[in-house]
mmCIF file with all atom_site columns, C-alpha atoms in Angstrom:
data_model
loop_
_atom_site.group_PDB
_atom_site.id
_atom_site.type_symbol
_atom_site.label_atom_id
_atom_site.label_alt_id
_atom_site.label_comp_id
_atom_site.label_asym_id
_atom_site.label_entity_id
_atom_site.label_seq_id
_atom_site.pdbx_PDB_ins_code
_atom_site.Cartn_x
_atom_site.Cartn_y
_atom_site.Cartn_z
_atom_site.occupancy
_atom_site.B_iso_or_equiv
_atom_site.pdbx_formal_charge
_atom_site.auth_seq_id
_atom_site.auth_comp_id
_atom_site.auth_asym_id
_atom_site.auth_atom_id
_atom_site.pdbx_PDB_model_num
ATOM 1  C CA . UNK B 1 1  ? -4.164  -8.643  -21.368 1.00 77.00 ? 11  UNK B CA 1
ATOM 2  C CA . UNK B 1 2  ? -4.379  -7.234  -18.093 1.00 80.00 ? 12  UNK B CA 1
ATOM 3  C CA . UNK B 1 3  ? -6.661  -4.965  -16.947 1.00 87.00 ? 13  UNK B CA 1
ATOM 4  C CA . UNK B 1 4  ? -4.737  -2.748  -14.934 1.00 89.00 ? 14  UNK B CA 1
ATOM 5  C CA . UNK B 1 5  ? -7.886  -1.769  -12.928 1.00 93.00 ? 15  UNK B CA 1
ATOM 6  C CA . UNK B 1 6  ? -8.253  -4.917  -11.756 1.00 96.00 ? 16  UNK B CA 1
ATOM 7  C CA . UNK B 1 7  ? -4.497  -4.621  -10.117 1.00 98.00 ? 17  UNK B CA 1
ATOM 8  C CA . UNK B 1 8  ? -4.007  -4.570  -6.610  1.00 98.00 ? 18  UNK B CA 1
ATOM 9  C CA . UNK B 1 9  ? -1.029  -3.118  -5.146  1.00 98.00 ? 19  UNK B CA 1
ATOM 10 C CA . UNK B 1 10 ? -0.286  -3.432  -1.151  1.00 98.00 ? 20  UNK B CA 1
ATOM 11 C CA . UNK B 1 11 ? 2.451   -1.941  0.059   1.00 98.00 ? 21  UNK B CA 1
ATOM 12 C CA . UNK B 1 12 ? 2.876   -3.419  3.810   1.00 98.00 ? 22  UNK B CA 1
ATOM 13 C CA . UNK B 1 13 ? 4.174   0.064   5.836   1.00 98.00 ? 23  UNK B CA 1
ATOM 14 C CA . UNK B 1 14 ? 6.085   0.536   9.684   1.00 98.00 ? 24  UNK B CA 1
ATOM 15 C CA . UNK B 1 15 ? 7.873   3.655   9.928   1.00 98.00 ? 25  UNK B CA 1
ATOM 16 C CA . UNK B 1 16 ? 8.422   4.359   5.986   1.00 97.00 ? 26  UNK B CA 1
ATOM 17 C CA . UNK B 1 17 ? 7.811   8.353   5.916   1.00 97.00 ? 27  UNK B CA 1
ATOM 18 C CA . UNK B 1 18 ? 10.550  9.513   4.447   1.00 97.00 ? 28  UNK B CA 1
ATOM 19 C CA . UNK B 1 19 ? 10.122  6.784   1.302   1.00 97.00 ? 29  UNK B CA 1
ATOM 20 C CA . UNK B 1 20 ? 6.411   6.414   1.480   1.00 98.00 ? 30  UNK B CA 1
ATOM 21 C CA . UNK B 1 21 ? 5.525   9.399   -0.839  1.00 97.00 ? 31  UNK B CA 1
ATOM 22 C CA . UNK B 1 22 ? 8.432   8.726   -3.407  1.00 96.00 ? 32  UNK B CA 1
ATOM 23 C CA . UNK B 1 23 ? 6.963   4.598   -3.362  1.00 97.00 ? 33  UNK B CA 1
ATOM 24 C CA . UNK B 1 24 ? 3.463   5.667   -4.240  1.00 97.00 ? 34  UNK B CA 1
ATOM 25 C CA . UNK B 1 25 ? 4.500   8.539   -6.687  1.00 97.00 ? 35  UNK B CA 1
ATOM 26 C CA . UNK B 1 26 ? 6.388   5.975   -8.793  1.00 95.00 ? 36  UNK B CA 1
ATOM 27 C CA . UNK B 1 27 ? 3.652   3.234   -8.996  1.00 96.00 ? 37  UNK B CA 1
ATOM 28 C CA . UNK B 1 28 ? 1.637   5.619   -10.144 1.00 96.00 ? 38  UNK B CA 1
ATOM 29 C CA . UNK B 1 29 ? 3.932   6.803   -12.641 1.00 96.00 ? 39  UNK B CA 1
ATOM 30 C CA . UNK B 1 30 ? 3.531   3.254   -14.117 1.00 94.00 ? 40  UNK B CA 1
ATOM 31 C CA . UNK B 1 31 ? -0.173  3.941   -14.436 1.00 94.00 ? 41  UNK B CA 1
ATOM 32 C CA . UNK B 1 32 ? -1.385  1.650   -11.411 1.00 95.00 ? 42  UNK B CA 1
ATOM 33 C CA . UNK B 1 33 ? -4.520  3.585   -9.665  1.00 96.00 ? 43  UNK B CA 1
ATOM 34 C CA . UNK B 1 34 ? -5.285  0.333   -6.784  1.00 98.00 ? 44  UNK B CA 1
ATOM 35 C CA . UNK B 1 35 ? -2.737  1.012   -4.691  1.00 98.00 ? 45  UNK B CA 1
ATOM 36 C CA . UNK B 1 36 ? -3.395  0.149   -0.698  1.00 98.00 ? 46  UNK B CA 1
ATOM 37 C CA . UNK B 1 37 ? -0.983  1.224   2.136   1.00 98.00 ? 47  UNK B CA 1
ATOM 38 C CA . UNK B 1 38 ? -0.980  -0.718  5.219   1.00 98.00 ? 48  UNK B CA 1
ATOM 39 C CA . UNK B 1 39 ? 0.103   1.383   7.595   1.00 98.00 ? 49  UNK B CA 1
ATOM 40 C CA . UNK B 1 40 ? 1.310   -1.119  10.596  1.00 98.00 ? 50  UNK B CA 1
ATOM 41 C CA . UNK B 1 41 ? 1.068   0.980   13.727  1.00 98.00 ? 51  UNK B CA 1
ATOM 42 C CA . UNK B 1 42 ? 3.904   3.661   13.032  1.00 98.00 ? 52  UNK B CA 1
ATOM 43 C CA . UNK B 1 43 ? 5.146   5.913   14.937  1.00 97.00 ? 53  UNK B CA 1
ATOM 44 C CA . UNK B 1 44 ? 5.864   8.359   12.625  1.00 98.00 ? 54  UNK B CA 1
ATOM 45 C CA . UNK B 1 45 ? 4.478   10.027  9.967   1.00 98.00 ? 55  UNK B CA 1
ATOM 46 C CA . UNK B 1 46 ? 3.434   7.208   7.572   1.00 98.00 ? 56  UNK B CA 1
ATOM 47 C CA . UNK B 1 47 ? -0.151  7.358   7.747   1.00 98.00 ? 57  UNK B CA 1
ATOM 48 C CA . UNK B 1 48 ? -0.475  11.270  7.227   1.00 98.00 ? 58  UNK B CA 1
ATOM 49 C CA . UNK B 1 49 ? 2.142   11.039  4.127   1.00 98.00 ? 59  UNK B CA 1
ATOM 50 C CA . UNK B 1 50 ? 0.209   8.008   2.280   1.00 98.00 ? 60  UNK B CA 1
ATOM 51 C CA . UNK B 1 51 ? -3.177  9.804   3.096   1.00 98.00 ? 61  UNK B CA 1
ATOM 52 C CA . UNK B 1 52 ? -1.869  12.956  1.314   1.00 97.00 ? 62  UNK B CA 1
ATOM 53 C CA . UNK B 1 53 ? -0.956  10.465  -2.188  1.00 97.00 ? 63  UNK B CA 1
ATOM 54 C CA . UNK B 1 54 ? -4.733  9.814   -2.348  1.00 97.00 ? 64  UNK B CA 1
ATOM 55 C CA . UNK B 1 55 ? -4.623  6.356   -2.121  1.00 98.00 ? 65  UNK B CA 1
ATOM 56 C CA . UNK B 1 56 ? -5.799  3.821   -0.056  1.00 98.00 ? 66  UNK B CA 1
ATOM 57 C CA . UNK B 1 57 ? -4.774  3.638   3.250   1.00 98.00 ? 67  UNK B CA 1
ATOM 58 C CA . UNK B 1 58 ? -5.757  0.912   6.377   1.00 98.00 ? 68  UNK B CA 1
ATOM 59 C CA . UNK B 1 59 ? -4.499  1.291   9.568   1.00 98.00 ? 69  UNK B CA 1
ATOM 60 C CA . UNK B 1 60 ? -3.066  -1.137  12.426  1.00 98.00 ? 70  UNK B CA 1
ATOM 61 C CA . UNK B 1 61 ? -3.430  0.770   15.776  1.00 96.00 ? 71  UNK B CA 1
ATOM 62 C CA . UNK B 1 62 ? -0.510  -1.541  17.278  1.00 97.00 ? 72  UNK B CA 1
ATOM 63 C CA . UNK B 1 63 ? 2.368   -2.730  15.415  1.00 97.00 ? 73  UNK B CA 1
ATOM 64 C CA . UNK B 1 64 ? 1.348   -6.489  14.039  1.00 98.00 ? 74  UNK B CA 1
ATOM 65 C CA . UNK B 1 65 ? 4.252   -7.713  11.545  1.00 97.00 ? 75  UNK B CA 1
ATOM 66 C CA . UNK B 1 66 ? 4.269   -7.547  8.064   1.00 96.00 ? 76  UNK B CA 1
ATOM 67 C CA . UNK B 1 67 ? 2.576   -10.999 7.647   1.00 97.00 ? 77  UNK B CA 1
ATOM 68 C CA . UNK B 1 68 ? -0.583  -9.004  8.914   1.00 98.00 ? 78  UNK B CA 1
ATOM 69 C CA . UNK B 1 69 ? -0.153  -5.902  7.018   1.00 98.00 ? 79  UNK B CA 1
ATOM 70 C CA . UNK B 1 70 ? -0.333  -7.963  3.798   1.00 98.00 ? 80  UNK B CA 1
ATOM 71 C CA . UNK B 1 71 ? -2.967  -9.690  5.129   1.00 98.00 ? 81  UNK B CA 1
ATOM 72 C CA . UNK B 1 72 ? -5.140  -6.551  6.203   1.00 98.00 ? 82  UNK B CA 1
ATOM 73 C CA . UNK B 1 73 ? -4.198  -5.271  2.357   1.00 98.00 ? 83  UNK B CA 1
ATOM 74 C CA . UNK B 1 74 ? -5.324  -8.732  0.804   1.00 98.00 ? 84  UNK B CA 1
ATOM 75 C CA . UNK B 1 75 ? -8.374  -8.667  2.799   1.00 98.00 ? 85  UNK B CA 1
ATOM 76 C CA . UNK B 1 76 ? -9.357  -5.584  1.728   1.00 98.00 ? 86  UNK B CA 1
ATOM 77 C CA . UNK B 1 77 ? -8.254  -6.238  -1.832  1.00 98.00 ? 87  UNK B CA 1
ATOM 78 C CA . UNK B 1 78 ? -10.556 -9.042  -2.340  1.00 98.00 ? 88  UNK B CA 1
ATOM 79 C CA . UNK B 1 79 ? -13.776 -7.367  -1.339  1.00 97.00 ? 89  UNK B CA 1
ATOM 80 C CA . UNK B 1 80 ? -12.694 -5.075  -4.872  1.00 96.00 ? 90  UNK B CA 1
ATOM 81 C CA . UNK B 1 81 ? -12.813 -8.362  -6.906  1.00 95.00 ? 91  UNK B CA 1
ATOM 82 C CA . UNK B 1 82 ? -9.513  -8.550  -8.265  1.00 97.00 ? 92  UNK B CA 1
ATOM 83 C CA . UNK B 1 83 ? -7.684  -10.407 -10.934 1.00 96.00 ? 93  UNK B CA 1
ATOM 84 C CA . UNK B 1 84 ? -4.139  -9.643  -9.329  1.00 97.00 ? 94  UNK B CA 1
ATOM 85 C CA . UNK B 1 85 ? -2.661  -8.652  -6.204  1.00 98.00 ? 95  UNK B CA 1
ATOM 86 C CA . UNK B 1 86 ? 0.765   -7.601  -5.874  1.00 97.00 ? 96  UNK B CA 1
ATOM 87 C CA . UNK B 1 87 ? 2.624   -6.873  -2.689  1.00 96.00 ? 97  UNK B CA 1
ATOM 88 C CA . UNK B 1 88 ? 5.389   -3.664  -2.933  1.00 95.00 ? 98  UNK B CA 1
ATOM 89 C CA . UNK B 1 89 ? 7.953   -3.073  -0.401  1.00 94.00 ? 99  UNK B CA 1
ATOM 90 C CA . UNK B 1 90 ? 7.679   0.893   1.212   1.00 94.00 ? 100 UNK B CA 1
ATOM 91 C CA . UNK B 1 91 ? 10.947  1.605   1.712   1.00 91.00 ? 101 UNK B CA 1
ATOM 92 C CA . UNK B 1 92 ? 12.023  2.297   -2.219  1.00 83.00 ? 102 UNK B CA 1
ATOM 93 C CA . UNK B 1 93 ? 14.789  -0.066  -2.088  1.00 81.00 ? 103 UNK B CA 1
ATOM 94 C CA . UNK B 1 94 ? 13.207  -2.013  -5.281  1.00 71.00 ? 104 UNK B CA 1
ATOM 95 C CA . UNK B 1 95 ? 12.208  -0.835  -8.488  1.00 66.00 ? 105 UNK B CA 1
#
């Protein structure tokens, strides 16, 4: 059985803040609580709207790829001891 606070979720963001809020709202509807936005270097509003979801949220001052956004997110994942990370796509084009 998994423990679902031992779930990591990292959801790799650039420029995501009109789907940002929407993203985090449904994982949580799901019942995850470990959720970690990587905010990588927008230019808009991401970082203010993931803040406001009370979640986790890193940022890259420059823009470094998504490679290193899930990288900063696994990074930080692993110092939280977990049993599973998953990586999410921001833009709410997946369910």
């Amino acid at each position: 059985m998994i423990k679902k606070d031992k779930v990591f979720i990292i959801i790799p963001a650039f420029n995501e803040e009109k789907a940002i809020g929407s993203v985090i709202a449904s994982i949580k509807k799901e019942g995850w609580k470990n959720i970690i936005v990587v905010d990588d270097g927008s230019e808009d509003e991401t970082f203010e709207k993931a803040k406001r979801e009370k979640v986790i949220v890193l940022r890259h001052i420059l823009n470094r790829g998504k490679g290193a956004a899930v990288k900063t997110g696994v990074e930080y994942a692993k110092l939280k001891n977990p049993e599973i990370i998953i990586t999410f796509d921001a833009d709410g084009q997946h369910n």
